[in-house]
Amino acid sequence: MTNDAELDLSRVDLERVPRHIGLILDGNGRWANKRGLPRTAGHLAGEEALFDVIQGGLALGVGWLTAFTFSTENWDRSPEEVEFLMWFNEDLLTRRRDELHAQGIRMAFSGDFNDSRVPERNRRHMAEAAELTADNTAMTVVFAFNYGSRAELVQAARLLAEDTLAGRIVPDSIDAQALRDRFWLPDMPDVDLVIRSSGERRLSNFLLWQSAYAEFSFPGILWPDFDRHALVDAVVDYQHRDRRFGGAVDAVDG
Ligand code: IPE
Ligand code: MG
């Protein structure tokens, strides 16, 4: 449900905008249920919310926006819903990729694409969109599709083991960066702010490593009702947090 009102950035400190925002899109099914519609109608309605939020991200100067569009656990949904989500994710790429490209947005994808359950069409359209937009610099929008942090960490560990056996790396030189270099999107920076819509307060296997020092926002808005104004609200709230990254609270006199 997008609100055409002009975006009010007066409350935002544009010098301290989160570099990377993670979005857990949640509440599509409930949105549809409330209207007596099938769950898939909620997913369809969620598209406009996502694209409006991308516009908000551009206006704010956010560098990275990662949207959790399908998790490694979402295969447990009904076959009809899974099939719909596969089709919808792929259809969305073909319909909207030129528009994102024209805005200088780089489209990137993170997830387990070796999983044979991911249809070939999806794989192909993701690769095409990534290639088309690879040199864009206005913002990176990551579609976390068939994404799960545990699977990402497990495959990074597997690659490290292979590299160790092959003598490409010695165990003593394995550090956080070595693991990270083997993530699905190695250049993805840490997440500064994770927003999960619908009022649920869980991370659900989303960017566990990358959000080690993230701030969290749990607006009680069902995803299809989310928009760029709600994004700005979350960023304003984030800017009131005191991020210390394990450091101490600044000493107070007296
Ligand atoms: C999020 O909404 C959709 C996906 C990213 C798959 P849900 O489908 O989880 O909606 P609820 O939680 O059932 O309302
Ligand atoms: Mg849900």
PDB file of C-alpha atoms and ligand atoms in Angstrom:
ATOM      1  CA  MET A   1       0.000   0.000   0.000  1.00  0.00           C
ATOM      2  CA  THR A   2       2.100   2.890  -1.110  1.00  0.00           C
ATOM      3  CA  ASN A   3       1.495   6.373   0.138  1.00  0.00           C
ATOM      4  CA  ASP A   4       2.211   9.067  -2.427  1.00  0.00           C
ATOM      5  CA  ALA A   5       3.041  11.732   0.150  1.00  0.00           C
ATOM      6  CA  GLU A   6       6.452  13.260  -0.391  1.00  0.00           C
ATOM      7  CA  LEU A   7       9.140  11.474   1.563  1.00  0.00           C
ATOM      8  CA  ASP A   8      10.046  13.482   4.670  1.00  0.00           C
ATOM      9  CA  LEU A   9      13.790  13.214   5.173  1.00  0.00           C
ATOM     10  CA  SER A  10      13.975  16.152   7.602  1.00  0.00           C
ATOM     11  CA  ARG A  11      14.207  13.803  10.612  1.00  0.00           C
ATOM     12  CA  VAL A  12      17.054  11.802   9.079  1.00  0.00           C
ATOM     13  CA  ASP A  13      20.743  12.498   9.646  1.00  0.00           C
ATOM     14  CA  LEU A  14      21.895  11.807   6.101  1.00  0.00           C
ATOM     15  CA  GLU A  15      25.483  11.420   7.303  1.00  0.00           C
ATOM     16  CA  ARG A  16      24.537   8.398   9.423  1.00  0.00           C
ATOM     17  CA  VAL A  17      22.317   6.356   7.196  1.00  0.00           C
ATOM     18  CA  PRO A  18      22.784   2.580   7.622  1.00  0.00           C
ATOM     19  CA  ARG A  19      25.061   1.298   4.908  1.00  0.00           C
ATOM     20  CA  HIS A  20      23.293  -2.053   4.703  1.00  0.00           C
ATOM     21  CA  ILE A  21      19.672  -2.738   5.613  1.00  0.00           C
ATOM     22  CA  GLY A  22      18.283  -6.272   5.769  1.00  0.00           C
ATOM     23  CA  LEU A  23      14.568  -6.723   5.182  1.00  0.00           C
ATOM     24  CA  ILE A  24      12.629  -9.742   6.381  1.00  0.00           C
ATOM     25  CA  LEU A  25       9.424  -9.441   4.432  1.00  0.00           C
ATOM     26  CA  ASP A  26       6.767 -10.952   6.667  1.00  0.00           C
ATOM     27  CA  GLY A  27       3.009 -10.844   6.932  1.00  0.00           C
ATOM     28  CA  ASN A  28       1.924 -11.382   3.341  1.00  0.00           C
ATOM     29  CA  GLY A  29      -0.251 -14.348   4.228  1.00  0.00           C
ATOM     30  CA  ARG A  30      -1.917 -12.568   7.144  1.00  0.00           C
ATOM     31  CA  TRP A  31      -2.567  -9.521   4.978  1.00  0.00           C
ATOM     32  CA  ALA A  32      -4.361 -11.730   2.453  1.00  0.00           C
ATOM     33  CA  ASN A  33      -6.245 -13.717   5.125  1.00  0.00           C
ATOM     34  CA  LYS A  34      -7.653 -10.530   6.598  1.00  0.00           C
ATOM     35  CA  ARG A  35      -9.167  -9.791   3.205  1.00  0.00           C
ATOM     36  CA  GLY A  36     -10.454 -13.310   2.581  1.00  0.00           C
ATOM     37  CA  LEU A  37      -7.908 -13.714  -0.216  1.00  0.00           C
ATOM     38  CA  PRO A  38      -5.513 -16.593  -0.917  1.00  0.00           C
ATOM     39  CA  ARG A  39      -2.017 -16.241   0.566  1.00  0.00           C
ATOM     40  CA  THR A  40      -0.587 -15.715  -2.903  1.00  0.00           C
ATOM     41  CA  ALA A  41      -2.521 -12.441  -3.187  1.00  0.00           C
ATOM     42  CA  GLY A  42      -0.452 -11.212  -0.247  1.00  0.00           C
ATOM     43  CA  HIS A  43       2.784 -12.041  -2.028  1.00  0.00           C
ATOM     44  CA  LEU A  44       1.563 -10.202  -5.131  1.00  0.00           C
ATOM     45  CA  ALA A  45       0.696  -7.160  -3.017  1.00  0.00           C
ATOM     46  CA  GLY A  46       4.132  -7.306  -1.382  1.00  0.00           C
ATOM     47  CA  GLU A  47       5.871  -6.482  -4.650  1.00  0.00           C
ATOM     48  CA  GLU A  48       4.822  -2.826  -4.598  1.00  0.00           C
ATOM     49  CA  ALA A  49       5.962  -2.515  -1.003  1.00  0.00           C
ATOM     50  CA  LEU A  50       9.396  -3.838  -1.894  1.00  0.00           C
ATOM     51  CA  PHE A  51       9.806  -1.523  -4.853  1.00  0.00           C
ATOM     52  CA  ASP A  52       8.602   1.465  -2.850  1.00  0.00           C
ATOM     53  CA  VAL A  53      11.136   0.621  -0.135  1.00  0.00           C
ATOM     54  CA  ILE A  54      13.863   0.407  -2.783  1.00  0.00           C
ATOM     55  CA  GLN A  55      12.923   3.967  -3.816  1.00  0.00           C
ATOM     56  CA  GLY A  56      13.175   4.993  -0.173  1.00  0.00           C
ATOM     57  CA  GLY A  57      16.590   3.366   0.040  1.00  0.00           C
ATOM     58  CA  LEU A  58      17.779   5.333  -2.978  1.00  0.00           C
ATOM     59  CA  ALA A  59      16.464   8.593  -1.524  1.00  0.00           C
ATOM     60  CA  LEU A  60      18.255   7.896   1.754  1.00  0.00           C
ATOM     61  CA  GLY A  61      21.498   6.861   0.112  1.00  0.00           C
ATOM     62  CA  VAL A  62      21.486   3.339   1.534  1.00  0.00           C
ATOM     63  CA  GLY A  63      24.288   1.324  -0.071  1.00  0.00           C
ATOM     64  CA  TRP A  64      22.898  -2.178   0.278  1.00  0.00           C
ATOM     65  CA  LEU A  65      19.364  -3.486   0.723  1.00  0.00           C
ATOM     66  CA  THR A  66      18.964  -7.226   1.182  1.00  0.00           C
ATOM     67  CA  ALA A  67      15.452  -8.640   0.917  1.00  0.00           C
ATOM     68  CA  PHE A  68      14.676 -12.126   2.212  1.00  0.00           C
ATOM     69  CA  THR A  69      12.421 -13.360  -0.576  1.00  0.00           C
ATOM     70  CA  PHE A  70      12.611 -17.125  -0.039  1.00  0.00           C
ATOM     71  CA  SER A  71      14.298 -19.041   2.738  1.00  0.00           C
ATOM     72  CA  THR A  72      15.851 -22.489   2.756  1.00  0.00           C
ATOM     73  CA  GLU A  73      12.982 -23.397   5.117  1.00  0.00           C
ATOM     74  CA  ASN A  74      10.198 -22.065   2.871  1.00  0.00           C
ATOM     75  CA  TRP A  75      10.209 -25.356   0.927  1.00  0.00           C
ATOM     76  CA  ASP A  76       8.097 -26.678   3.813  1.00  0.00           C
ATOM     77  CA  ARG A  77       5.120 -24.638   2.610  1.00  0.00           C
ATOM     78  CA  SER A  78       2.410 -26.205   0.452  1.00  0.00           C
ATOM     79  CA  PRO A  79       3.569 -27.266  -3.031  1.00  0.00           C
ATOM     80  CA  GLU A  80       1.183 -24.710  -4.519  1.00  0.00           C
ATOM     81  CA  GLU A  81       2.659 -21.834  -2.524  1.00  0.00           C
ATOM     82  CA  VAL A  82       6.239 -22.944  -3.231  1.00  0.00           C
ATOM     83  CA  GLU A  83       5.488 -23.189  -6.932  1.00  0.00           C
ATOM     84  CA  PHE A  84       3.874 -19.765  -6.864  1.00  0.00           C
ATOM     85  CA  LEU A  85       6.853 -18.214  -5.076  1.00  0.00           C
ATOM     86  CA  MET A  86       9.291 -19.735  -7.578  1.00  0.00           C
ATOM     87  CA  TRP A  87       7.282 -18.365 -10.476  1.00  0.00           C
ATOM     88  CA  PHE A  88       6.730 -14.997  -8.803  1.00  0.00           C
ATOM     89  CA  ASN A  89      10.389 -14.434  -7.966  1.00  0.00           C
ATOM     90  CA  GLU A  90      11.390 -15.237 -11.512  1.00  0.00           C
ATOM     91  CA  ASP A  91       8.581 -13.236 -13.129  1.00  0.00           C
ATOM     92  CA  LEU A  92       9.432 -10.221 -11.011  1.00  0.00           C
ATOM     93  CA  LEU A  93      13.013 -10.245 -12.252  1.00  0.00           C
ATOM     94  CA  THR A  94      12.026 -10.195 -15.884  1.00  0.00           C
ATOM     95  CA  ARG A  95       9.355  -7.535 -15.392  1.00  0.00           C
ATOM     96  CA  ARG A  96      11.314  -5.120 -13.223  1.00  0.00           C
ATOM     97  CA  ARG A  97      14.945  -5.600 -13.938  1.00  0.00           C
ATOM     98  CA  ASP A  98      15.174  -2.907 -16.647  1.00  0.00           C
ATOM     99  CA  GLU A  99      13.564  -0.369 -14.337  1.00  0.00           C
ATOM    100  CA  LEU A 100      16.091  -1.120 -11.589  1.00  0.00           C
ATOM    101  CA  HIS A 101      18.922  -1.074 -14.107  1.00  0.00           C
ATOM    102  CA  ALA A 102      17.805   2.357 -15.378  1.00  0.00           C
ATOM    103  CA  GLN A 103      18.103   3.638 -11.826  1.00  0.00           C
ATOM    104  CA  GLY A 104      21.674   2.445 -11.519  1.00  0.00           C
ATOM    105  CA  ILE A 105      20.806  -0.398  -9.162  1.00  0.00           C
ATOM    106  CA  ARG A 106      23.002  -3.452  -9.038  1.00  0.00           C
ATOM    107  CA  MET A 107      20.971  -6.633  -8.551  1.00  0.00           C
ATOM    108  CA  ALA A 108      22.700  -9.392  -6.664  1.00  0.00           C
ATOM    109  CA  PHE A 109      21.535 -12.770  -5.431  1.00  0.00           C
ATOM    110  CA  SER A 110      22.491 -14.747  -2.400  1.00  0.00           C
ATOM    111  CA  GLY A 111      21.346 -18.276  -1.734  1.00  0.00           C
ATOM    112  CA  ASP A 112      21.896 -21.913  -2.503  1.00  0.00           C
ATOM    113  CA  PHE A 113      21.545 -22.078  -6.276  1.00  0.00           C
ATOM    114  CA  ASN A 114      23.106 -25.519  -6.478  1.00  0.00           C
ATOM    115  CA  ASP A 115      19.942 -26.834  -4.832  1.00  0.00           C
ATOM    116  CA  SER A 116      18.229 -28.873  -7.545  1.00  0.00           C
ATOM    117  CA  ARG A 117      14.818 -27.695  -6.307  1.00  0.00           C
ATOM    118  CA  VAL A 118      15.556 -24.204  -7.675  1.00  0.00           C
ATOM    119  CA  PRO A 119      14.135 -24.195 -11.211  1.00  0.00           C
ATOM    120  CA  GLU A 120      16.541 -23.650 -14.079  1.00  0.00           C
ATOM    121  CA  ARG A 121      14.527 -20.611 -15.241  1.00  0.00           C
ATOM    122  CA  ASN A 122      15.084 -18.882 -11.912  1.00  0.00           C
ATOM    123  CA  ARG A 123      18.790 -19.600 -12.061  1.00  0.00           C
ATOM    124  CA  ARG A 124      19.015 -18.224 -15.572  1.00  0.00           C
ATOM    125  CA  HIS A 125      17.068 -15.038 -14.879  1.00  0.00           C
ATOM    126  CA  MET A 126      19.029 -14.342 -11.713  1.00  0.00           C
ATOM    127  CA  ALA A 127      22.312 -14.741 -13.588  1.00  0.00           C
ATOM    128  CA  GLU A 128      21.076 -12.468 -16.393  1.00  0.00           C
ATOM    129  CA  ALA A 129      19.912  -9.740 -14.025  1.00  0.00           C
ATOM    130  CA  ALA A 130      23.165  -9.891 -12.073  1.00  0.00           C
ATOM    131  CA  GLU A 131      25.205  -9.636 -15.238  1.00  0.00           C
ATOM    132  CA  LEU A 132      23.127  -6.809 -16.717  1.00  0.00           C
ATOM    133  CA  THR A 133      23.431  -4.675 -13.596  1.00  0.00           C
ATOM    134  CA  ALA A 134      26.888  -5.717 -12.397  1.00  0.00           C
ATOM    135  CA  ASP A 135      28.532  -2.325 -12.941  1.00  0.00           C
ATOM    136  CA  ASN A 136      25.763  -0.212 -11.397  1.00  0.00           C
ATOM    137  CA  THR A 137      26.734   1.804  -8.352  1.00  0.00           C
ATOM    138  CA  ALA A 138      23.645   3.681  -7.052  1.00  0.00           C
ATOM    139  CA  MET A 139      22.713   0.854  -4.665  1.00  0.00           C
ATOM    140  CA  THR A 140      22.996  -2.915  -4.433  1.00  0.00           C
ATOM    141  CA  VAL A 141      19.722  -4.755  -3.973  1.00  0.00           C
ATOM    142  CA  VAL A 142      20.278  -8.336  -2.897  1.00  0.00           C
ATOM    143  CA  PHE A 143      17.542 -10.895  -3.324  1.00  0.00           C
ATOM    144  CA  ALA A 144      18.167 -13.493  -0.635  1.00  0.00           C
ATOM    145  CA  PHE A 145      16.528 -16.360  -2.457  1.00  0.00           C
ATOM    146  CA  ASN A 146      16.746 -19.930  -1.205  1.00  0.00           C
ATOM    147  CA  TYR A 147      18.850 -18.235   1.437  1.00  0.00           C
ATOM    148  CA  GLY A 148      19.643 -19.577   4.881  1.00  0.00           C
ATOM    149  CA  SER A 149      22.583 -18.488   7.013  1.00  0.00           C
ATOM    150  CA  ARG A 150      23.326 -21.958   8.292  1.00  0.00           C
ATOM    151  CA  ALA A 151      23.561 -23.335   4.760  1.00  0.00           C
ATOM    152  CA  GLU A 152      25.775 -20.387   3.802  1.00  0.00           C
ATOM    153  CA  LEU A 153      28.119 -21.067   6.717  1.00  0.00           C
ATOM    154  CA  VAL A 154      28.150 -24.814   6.072  1.00  0.00           C
ATOM    155  CA  GLN A 155      29.100 -24.380   2.423  1.00  0.00           C
ATOM    156  CA  ALA A 156      31.802 -21.849   3.373  1.00  0.00           C
ATOM    157  CA  ALA A 157      33.197 -24.414   5.816  1.00  0.00           C
ATOM    158  CA  ARG A 158      33.110 -27.054   3.094  1.00  0.00           C
ATOM    159  CA  LEU A 159      35.014 -24.798   0.687  1.00  0.00           C
ATOM    160  CA  LEU A 160      37.578 -24.060   3.391  1.00  0.00           C
ATOM    161  CA  ALA A 161      38.041 -27.779   3.985  1.00  0.00           C
ATOM    162  CA  GLU A 162      38.549 -28.356   0.247  1.00  0.00           C
ATOM    163  CA  ASP A 163      41.030 -25.477   0.043  1.00  0.00           C
ATOM    164  CA  THR A 164      42.864 -26.812   3.073  1.00  0.00           C
ATOM    165  CA  LEU A 165      43.115 -30.327   1.650  1.00  0.00           C
ATOM    166  CA  ALA A 166      44.320 -28.916  -1.651  1.00  0.00           C
ATOM    167  CA  GLY A 167      46.991 -26.919   0.171  1.00  0.00           C
ATOM    168  CA  ARG A 168      45.584 -23.548  -0.891  1.00  0.00           C
ATOM    169  CA  ILE A 169      45.243 -22.402   2.711  1.00  0.00           C
ATOM    170  CA  VAL A 170      46.823 -23.604   5.952  1.00  0.00           C
ATOM    171  CA  PRO A 171      44.600 -24.040   9.032  1.00  0.00           C
ATOM    172  CA  ASP A 172      46.529 -21.414  11.005  1.00  0.00           C
ATOM    173  CA  SER A 173      45.614 -18.729   8.513  1.00  0.00           C
ATOM    174  CA  ILE A 174      41.868 -19.439   8.682  1.00  0.00           C
ATOM    175  CA  ASP A 175      40.211 -16.381  10.190  1.00  0.00           C
ATOM    176  CA  ALA A 176      36.859 -14.626   9.965  1.00  0.00           C
ATOM    177  CA  GLN A 177      37.766 -13.072   6.635  1.00  0.00           C
ATOM    178  CA  ALA A 178      38.748 -16.454   5.167  1.00  0.00           C
ATOM    179  CA  LEU A 179      35.301 -17.803   6.019  1.00  0.00           C
ATOM    180  CA  ARG A 180      33.575 -14.698   4.754  1.00  0.00           C
ATOM    181  CA  ASP A 181      35.447 -14.831   1.457  1.00  0.00           C
ATOM    182  CA  ARG A 182      33.569 -18.079   0.818  1.00  0.00           C
ATOM    183  CA  PHE A 183      30.068 -16.762   1.495  1.00  0.00           C
ATOM    184  CA  TRP A 184      27.620 -16.635  -1.399  1.00  0.00           C
ATOM    185  CA  LEU A 185      28.214 -12.888  -1.799  1.00  0.00           C
ATOM    186  CA  PRO A 186      31.669 -12.266  -0.386  1.00  0.00           C
ATOM    187  CA  ASP A 187      31.518  -8.495  -0.881  1.00  0.00           C
ATOM    188  CA  MET A 188      28.341  -8.105   1.181  1.00  0.00           C
ATOM    189  CA  PRO A 189      29.124  -5.810   4.141  1.00  0.00           C
ATOM    190  CA  ASP A 190      27.833  -6.318   7.670  1.00  0.00           C
ATOM    191  CA  VAL A 191      24.202  -5.434   8.166  1.00  0.00           C
ATOM    192  CA  ASP A 192      23.573  -2.286  10.199  1.00  0.00           C
ATOM    193  CA  LEU A 193      19.810  -2.549  10.515  1.00  0.00           C
ATOM    194  CA  VAL A 194      17.482  -5.521  10.169  1.00  0.00           C
ATOM    195  CA  ILE A 195      13.808  -4.730   9.710  1.00  0.00           C
ATOM    196  CA  ARG A 196      11.240  -7.506  10.075  1.00  0.00           C
ATOM    197  CA  SER A 197       7.693  -6.507   9.301  1.00  0.00           C
ATOM    198  CA  SER A 198       4.480  -7.915  10.773  1.00  0.00           C
ATOM    199  CA  GLY A 199       5.494  -7.704  14.431  1.00  0.00           C
ATOM    200  CA  GLU A 200       7.313 -11.055  14.553  1.00  0.00           C
ATOM    201  CA  ARG A 201      10.618 -10.796  16.424  1.00  0.00           C
ATOM    202  CA  ARG A 202      12.827 -13.477  14.972  1.00  0.00           C
ATOM    203  CA  LEU A 203      15.821 -13.645  12.680  1.00  0.00           C
ATOM    204  CA  SER A 204      14.745 -16.957  11.093  1.00  0.00           C
ATOM    205  CA  ASN A 205      18.195 -17.890   9.764  1.00  0.00           C
ATOM    206  CA  PHE A 206      18.676 -14.532   7.987  1.00  0.00           C
ATOM    207  CA  LEU A 207      22.220 -13.099   7.788  1.00  0.00           C
ATOM    208  CA  LEU A 208      23.237 -14.502  11.179  1.00  0.00           C
ATOM    209  CA  TRP A 209      26.924 -13.739  10.699  1.00  0.00           C
ATOM    210  CA  GLN A 210      26.447 -10.427   8.921  1.00  0.00           C
ATOM    211  CA  SER A 211      24.071  -9.059  11.569  1.00  0.00           C
ATOM    212  CA  ALA A 212      26.383  -9.758  14.531  1.00  0.00           C
ATOM    213  CA  TYR A 213      26.247  -6.036  15.445  1.00  0.00           C
ATOM    214  CA  ALA A 214      23.032  -5.047  13.708  1.00  0.00           C
ATOM    215  CA  GLU A 215      20.260  -3.021  15.258  1.00  0.00           C
ATOM    216  CA  PHE A 216      16.774  -4.497  14.947  1.00  0.00           C
ATOM    217  CA  SER A 217      13.425  -3.001  14.094  1.00  0.00           C
ATOM    218  CA  PHE A 218      10.161  -4.907  14.338  1.00  0.00           C
ATOM    219  CA  PRO A 219       7.381  -2.661  13.050  1.00  0.00           C
ATOM    220  CA  GLY A 220       3.910  -4.129  13.442  1.00  0.00           C
ATOM    221  CA  ILE A 221       3.091  -3.518   9.797  1.00  0.00           C
ATOM    222  CA  LEU A 222       2.205  -6.406   7.493  1.00  0.00           C
ATOM    223  CA  TRP A 223       4.634  -6.414   4.575  1.00  0.00           C
ATOM    224  CA  PRO A 224       2.151  -5.402   1.828  1.00  0.00           C
ATOM    225  CA  ASP A 225       1.367  -2.288   3.902  1.00  0.00           C
ATOM    226  CA  PHE A 226       5.037  -1.393   4.309  1.00  0.00           C
ATOM    227  CA  ASP A 227       6.474   1.478   2.270  1.00  0.00           C
ATOM    228  CA  ARG A 228       9.299   4.002   2.051  1.00  0.00           C
ATOM    229  CA  HIS A 229       7.796   6.127   4.816  1.00  0.00           C
ATOM    230  CA  ALA A 230       7.971   3.125   7.149  1.00  0.00           C
ATOM    231  CA  LEU A 231      11.574   2.617   6.046  1.00  0.00           C
ATOM    232  CA  VAL A 232      12.412   6.193   7.016  1.00  0.00           C
ATOM    233  CA  ASP A 233      10.709   5.680  10.402  1.00  0.00           C
ATOM    234  CA  ALA A 234      12.907   2.636  11.036  1.00  0.00           C
ATOM    235  CA  VAL A 235      16.040   4.553  10.019  1.00  0.00           C
ATOM    236  CA  VAL A 236      15.159   7.491  12.304  1.00  0.00           C
ATOM    237  CA  ASP A 237      14.682   5.046  15.179  1.00  0.00           C
ATOM    238  CA  TYR A 238      18.007   3.373  14.307  1.00  0.00           C
ATOM    239  CA  GLN A 239      19.749   6.740  14.491  1.00  0.00           C
ATOM    240  CA  HIS A 240      18.678   7.080  18.111  1.00  0.00           C
ATOM    241  CA  ARG A 241      20.463   3.872  19.065  1.00  0.00           C
ATOM    242  CA  ASP A 242      23.922   3.942  20.601  1.00  0.00           C
ATOM    243  CA  ARG A 243      26.012   1.459  18.640  1.00  0.00           C
ATOM    244  CA  ARG A 244      29.135   0.469  20.545  1.00  0.00           C
ATOM    245  CA  PHE A 245      30.291  -2.735  18.814  1.00  0.00           C
ATOM    246  CA  GLY A 246      31.366  -4.217  22.142  1.00  0.00           C
ATOM    247  CA  GLY A 247      32.957  -1.019  23.409  1.00  0.00           C
ATOM    248  CA  ALA A 248      32.032   0.669  26.680  1.00  0.00           C
ATOM    249  CA  VAL A 249      29.460   3.403  27.227  1.00  0.00           C
ATOM    250  CA  ASP A 250      31.290   6.731  27.027  1.00  0.00           C
ATOM    251  CA  ALA A 251      32.427   7.777  30.500  1.00  0.00           C
ATOM    252  CA  VAL A 252      30.062  10.254  32.121  1.00  0.00           C
ATOM    253  CA  ASP A 253      31.538  12.852  34.475  1.00  0.00           C
ATOM    254  CA  GLY A 254      30.605  12.533  38.132  1.00  0.00           C
TER     255      GLY A 254
HETATM  256  C1  IPE B   1       6.415 -13.402   3.791  1.00  0.00           C
HETATM  257  O1  IPE B   1       5.088 -13.429   4.234  1.00  0.00           O
HETATM  258  C2  IPE B   1       6.551 -14.086   2.461  1.00  0.00           C
HETATM  259  C3  IPE B   1       7.847 -14.630   2.067  1.00  0.00           C
HETATM  260  C4  IPE B   1       8.937 -13.908   2.007  1.00  0.00           C
HETATM  261  C5  IPE B   1       7.915 -16.033   1.640  1.00  0.00           C
HETATM  262  P1  IPE B   1       4.468 -14.765   4.833  1.00  0.00           P
HETATM  263  O2  IPE B   1       4.061 -15.638   3.704  1.00  0.00           O
HETATM  264  O3  IPE B   1       5.430 -15.371   5.805  1.00  0.00           O
HETATM  265  O4  IPE B   1       3.176 -14.230   5.579  1.00  0.00           O
HETATM  266  P2  IPE B   1       2.566 -14.731   6.985  1.00  0.00           P
HETATM  267  O5  IPE B   1       3.672 -14.742   7.993  1.00  0.00           O
HETATM  268  O6  IPE B   1       1.998 -16.086   6.757  1.00  0.00           O
HETATM  269  O7  IPE B   1       1.518 -13.711   7.302  1.00  0.00           O
HETATM  270 MG    MG B   2       5.644 -15.358   7.839  1.00  0.00          MG
END
